C-alpha atoms as a printed R data frame, in Angstrom:
    type eleno elety resid chain resno       x      y       z
1   ATOM     1    CA   MET     A     1 -33.057  0.159  21.625
2   ATOM     2    CA   LYS     A     2 -34.787  3.003  23.443
3   ATOM     3    CA   LYS     A     3 -37.480  4.863  21.494
4   ATOM     4    CA   MET     A     4 -37.298  8.615  21.004
5   ATOM     5    CA   ASN     A     5 -39.977 10.538  22.865
6   ATOM     6    CA   LYS     A     6 -43.164 11.428  21.034
7   ATOM     7    CA   GLY     A     7 -42.656 15.195  21.196
8   ATOM     8    CA   MET     A     8 -39.270 14.861  19.501
9   ATOM     9    CA   ASN     A     9 -40.730 12.541  16.851
10  ATOM    10    CA   LEU     A    10 -43.550 14.983  16.129
11  ATOM    11    CA   ALA     A    11 -41.213 17.974  15.856
12  ATOM    12    CA   LEU     A    12 -38.845 16.150  13.493
13  ATOM    13    CA   SER     A    13 -41.776 14.788  11.466
14  ATOM    14    CA   ALA     A    14 -43.176 18.309  11.116
15  ATOM    15    CA   ILE     A    15 -39.803 19.553   9.851
16  ATOM    16    CA   VAL     A    16 -39.518 16.749   7.284
17  ATOM    17    CA   LEU     A    17 -43.139 17.188   6.146
18  ATOM    18    CA   ALA     A    18 -42.739 20.970   5.785
19  ATOM    19    CA   GLN     A    19 -39.555 20.531   3.748
20  ATOM    20    CA   GLY     A    20 -41.400 18.065   1.489
21  ATOM    21    CA   LEU     A    21 -44.320 20.460   1.072
22  ATOM    22    CA   LYS     A    22 -41.904 23.116  -0.202
23  ATOM    23    CA   ILE     A    23 -41.555 21.057  -3.396
24  ATOM    24    CA   LEU     A    24 -45.326 21.209  -3.931
25  ATOM    25    CA   THR     A    25 -45.614 24.912  -3.134
26  ATOM    26    CA   HIS     A    26 -42.720 25.639  -5.496
27  ATOM    27    CA   LYS     A    27 -44.525 23.689  -8.237
28  ATOM    28    CA   ALA     A    28 -47.765 25.568  -7.524
29  ATOM    29    CA   THR     A    29 -46.097 28.983  -7.710
30  ATOM    30    CA   SER     A    30 -43.590 28.414 -10.521
31  ATOM    31    CA   GLY     A    31 -45.242 25.658 -12.559
32  ATOM    32    CA   LYS     A    32 -41.991 23.650 -12.471
33  ATOM    33    CA   TRP     A    33 -40.910 20.614 -10.484
34  ATOM    34    CA   ASP     A    34 -37.739 21.268  -8.527
35  ATOM    35    CA   TRP     A    35 -36.320 19.085  -5.760
36  ATOM    36    CA   ARG     A    36 -33.874 21.722  -4.461
37  ATOM    37    CA   PRO     A    37 -36.354 23.304  -2.002
38  ATOM    38    CA   LEU     A    38 -36.261 20.000  -0.084
39  ATOM    39    CA   LEU     A    39 -32.815 20.935   1.233
40  ATOM    40    CA   GLN     A    40 -33.048 24.743   1.243
41  ATOM    41    CA   THR     A    41 -33.953 27.300   3.868
42  ATOM    42    CA   GLY     A    42 -36.801 29.726   3.273
43  ATOM    43    CA   GLY     A    43 -39.997 29.071   1.360
44  ATOM    44    CA   MET     A    44 -43.519 27.916   2.211
45  ATOM    45    CA   PRO     A    45 -44.112 26.485   4.772
46  ATOM    46    CA   SER     A    46 -41.411 27.261   7.321
47  ATOM    47    CA   SER     A    47 -40.029 23.968   8.610
48  ATOM    48    CA   HIS     A    48 -38.559 25.724  11.650
49  ATOM    49    CA   SER     A    49 -42.001 27.052  12.581
50  ATOM    50    CA   ALA     A    50 -43.601 23.671  11.939
51  ATOM    51    CA   GLY     A    51 -41.124 21.883  14.203
52  ATOM    52    CA   VAL     A    52 -41.307 24.254  17.158
53  ATOM    53    CA   SER     A    53 -45.101 24.568  16.888
54  ATOM    54    CA   ALA     A    54 -45.563 20.795  16.853
55  ATOM    55    CA   LEU     A    55 -43.335 20.484  19.914
56  ATOM    56    CA   ALA     A    56 -45.027 23.340  21.801
57  ATOM    57    CA   THR     A    57 -48.535 22.089  20.989
58  ATOM    58    CA   TYR     A    58 -47.815 18.498  21.984
59  ATOM    59    CA   THR     A    59 -46.007 19.617  25.147
60  ATOM    60    CA   ALA     A    60 -48.887 21.908  26.169
61  ATOM    61    CA   LEU     A    61 -51.429 19.130  25.664
62  ATOM    62    CA   LYS     A    62 -49.263 16.528  27.430
63  ATOM    63    CA   THR     A    63 -48.029 18.538  30.434
64  ATOM    64    CA   GLY     A    64 -50.558 21.380  30.692
65  ATOM    65    CA   LYS     A    65 -50.342 25.043  29.851
66  ATOM    66    CA   ASP     A    66 -48.807 25.975  33.219
67  ATOM    67    CA   SER     A    67 -45.866 23.554  33.103
68  ATOM    68    CA   ILE     A    68 -42.262 24.673  32.781
69  ATOM    69    CA   GLU     A    69 -41.906 22.346  29.766
70  ATOM    70    CA   THR     A    70 -44.697 24.182  27.939
71  ATOM    71    CA   SER     A    71 -43.185 27.544  28.865
72  ATOM    72    CA   LEU     A    72 -39.803 26.503  27.483
73  ATOM    73    CA   ALA     A    73 -41.290 25.105  24.268
74  ATOM    74    CA   VAL     A    74 -43.438 28.201  23.646
75  ATOM    75    CA   VAL     A    75 -40.652 30.720  24.349
76  ATOM    76    CA   PHE     A    76 -38.212 28.710  22.217
77  ATOM    77    CA   GLY     A    77 -40.830 28.599  19.441
78  ATOM    78    CA   VAL     A    78 -41.491 32.342  19.550
79  ATOM    79    CA   ILE     A    79 -37.755 33.078  19.330
80  ATOM    80    CA   VAL     A    80 -37.296 30.712  16.379
81  ATOM    81    CA   MET     A    81 -40.288 32.115  14.476
82  ATOM    82    CA   TYR     A    82 -39.292 35.728  15.183
83  ATOM    83    CA   ASP     A    83 -35.792 34.990  13.941
84  ATOM    84    CA   ALA     A    84 -37.096 33.260  10.793
85  ATOM    85    CA   GLN     A    85 -39.277 36.164   9.664
86  ATOM    86    CA   GLY     A    86 -37.136 38.941  11.054
87  ATOM    87    CA   ILE     A    87 -33.401 38.585  11.258
88  ATOM    88    CA   ARG     A    88 -32.947 35.748   8.743
89  ATOM    89    CA   ARG     A    89 -35.293 37.384   6.209
90  ATOM    90    CA   HIS     A    90 -33.426 40.693   6.473
91  ATOM    91    CA   THR     A    91 -30.118 38.855   6.071
92  ATOM    92    CA   GLY     A    92 -31.459 37.440   2.799
93  ATOM    93    CA   GLU     A    93 -32.491 40.914   1.662
94  ATOM    94    CA   ILE     A    94 -28.998 42.229   2.439
95  ATOM    95    CA   ALA     A    95 -27.488 39.303   0.491
96  ATOM    96    CA   ARG     A    96 -29.637 40.301  -2.504
97  ATOM    97    CA   LEU     A    97 -28.291 43.870  -2.328
98  ATOM    98    CA   VAL     A    98 -24.688 42.653  -2.040
99  ATOM    99    CA   ASN     A    99 -25.185 40.342  -5.027
100 ATOM   100    CA   ASP     A   100 -26.419 43.319  -7.056
101 ATOM   101    CA   LEU     A   101 -23.317 45.370  -6.203
102 ATOM   102    CA   ASP     A   102 -21.248 43.753  -8.993
103 ATOM   103    CA   GLU     A   103 -23.677 44.956 -11.652
104 ATOM   104    CA   ASP     A   104 -24.022 48.367 -10.023
105 ATOM   105    CA   PHE     A   105 -20.242 48.750  -9.878
106 ATOM   106    CA   GLU     A   106 -19.869 47.801 -13.539
107 ATOM   107    CA   LEU     A   107 -22.490 50.382 -14.516
108 ATOM   108    CA   LEU     A   108 -20.821 53.114 -12.493
109 ATOM   109    CA   SER     A   109 -17.283 52.221 -13.553
110 ATOM   110    CA   GLY     A   110 -18.174 52.521 -17.243
111 ATOM   111    CA   HIS     A   111 -17.271 56.188 -16.927
112 ATOM   112    CA   TYR     A   112 -13.899 55.355 -15.329
113 ATOM   113    CA   PRO     A   113 -12.068 52.635 -17.323
114 ATOM   114    CA   ASP     A   114  -9.172 52.469 -14.821
115 ATOM   115    CA   LEU     A   115 -11.437 51.161 -12.054
116 ATOM   116    CA   PHE     A   116 -11.400 47.396 -11.632
117 ATOM   117    CA   HIS     A   117 -13.532 45.186  -9.443
118 ATOM   118    CA   PRO     A   118 -13.221 41.389  -9.614
119 ATOM   119    CA   ARG     A   119 -16.595 39.697  -9.941
120 ATOM   120    CA   ARG     A   120 -17.453 37.059  -7.343
121 ATOM   121    CA   ASP     A   121 -17.689 33.489  -8.638
122 ATOM   122    CA   VAL     A   122 -20.509 32.553  -6.271
123 ATOM   123    CA   GLU     A   123 -23.412 34.736  -5.187
124 ATOM   124    CA   LEU     A   124 -24.605 34.878  -1.600
125 ATOM   125    CA   ASN     A   125 -27.670 32.802  -0.748
126 ATOM   126    CA   GLU     A   126 -30.671 35.146  -0.794
127 ATOM   127    CA   LEU     A   127 -33.357 32.722   0.372
128 ATOM   128    CA   LEU     A   128 -32.565 32.576   4.086
129 ATOM   129    CA   GLY     A   129 -35.655 33.662   5.975
130 ATOM   130    CA   HIS     A   130 -39.411 33.650   5.654
131 ATOM   131    CA   GLN     A   131 -42.283 35.961   4.914
132 ATOM   132    CA   PRO     A   132 -44.863 36.131   7.736
133 ATOM   133    CA   ALA     A   133 -47.303 33.926   5.756
134 ATOM   134    CA   GLU     A   134 -44.637 31.213   5.427
135 ATOM   135    CA   VAL     A   135 -44.032 31.276   9.183
136 ATOM   136    CA   GLY     A   136 -47.804 31.171   9.783
137 ATOM   137    CA   GLY     A   137 -48.200 28.244   7.386
138 ATOM   138    CA   GLY     A   138 -45.470 26.318   9.172
139 ATOM   139    CA   ALA     A   139 -46.990 27.120  12.567
140 ATOM   140    CA   LEU     A   140 -50.433 25.868  11.484
141 ATOM   141    CA   LEU     A   141 -48.896 22.668  10.113
142 ATOM   142    CA   GLY     A   142 -47.003 22.129  13.372
143 ATOM   143    CA   ILE     A   143 -50.043 22.804  15.548
144 ATOM   144    CA   ALA     A   144 -52.086 20.315  13.516
145 ATOM   145    CA   LEU     A   145 -49.372 17.663  13.862
146 ATOM   146    CA   GLY     A   146 -49.073 18.368  17.592
147 ATOM   147    CA   PHE     A   147 -52.810 17.776  18.055
148 ATOM   148    CA   PHE     A   148 -52.723 14.702  15.820
149 ATOM   149    CA   GLY     A   149 -49.790 13.251  17.749
150 ATOM   150    CA   TYR     A   150 -51.378 13.871  21.125
151 ATOM   151    CA   PHE     A   151 -54.713 12.302  20.216
152 ATOM   152    CA   SER     A   152 -53.276  9.324  18.316
153 ATOM   153    CA   LYS     A   153 -52.862  6.022  20.182
154 ATOM   154    CA   LYS     A   154 -49.116  5.411  19.819
């Protein structure tokens, strides 16, 4: 069986490690153990940022800063991290506003008993993106793993 390349292993390891760390950061901030962050988007650290940073760091060290591989990894990483703290975070904020519409409608319709609005059974997921610190935390984790992977023997 052919082995996966080291850059891919490091990126996937960074993602798994970051997802695992979300359990610990949730415990530190809420005081409660909860395994759900292991499989959720959002939270500290960003697993997307960790993965692309590990890949970009390892690739830069392995092929040099001027290689096309490094350029691709860095540009891909910047796009992913921008999306995580920009577009995906704003999508989560919009989901929060939409989820609040049911309560707002009920408050407003109290004056008009003939108005009816069926309540949604399931709310939209609000934890989609990341705060800048979460993206930075994931990036630092990924950079550290990229260096570790490059300088380790295997």
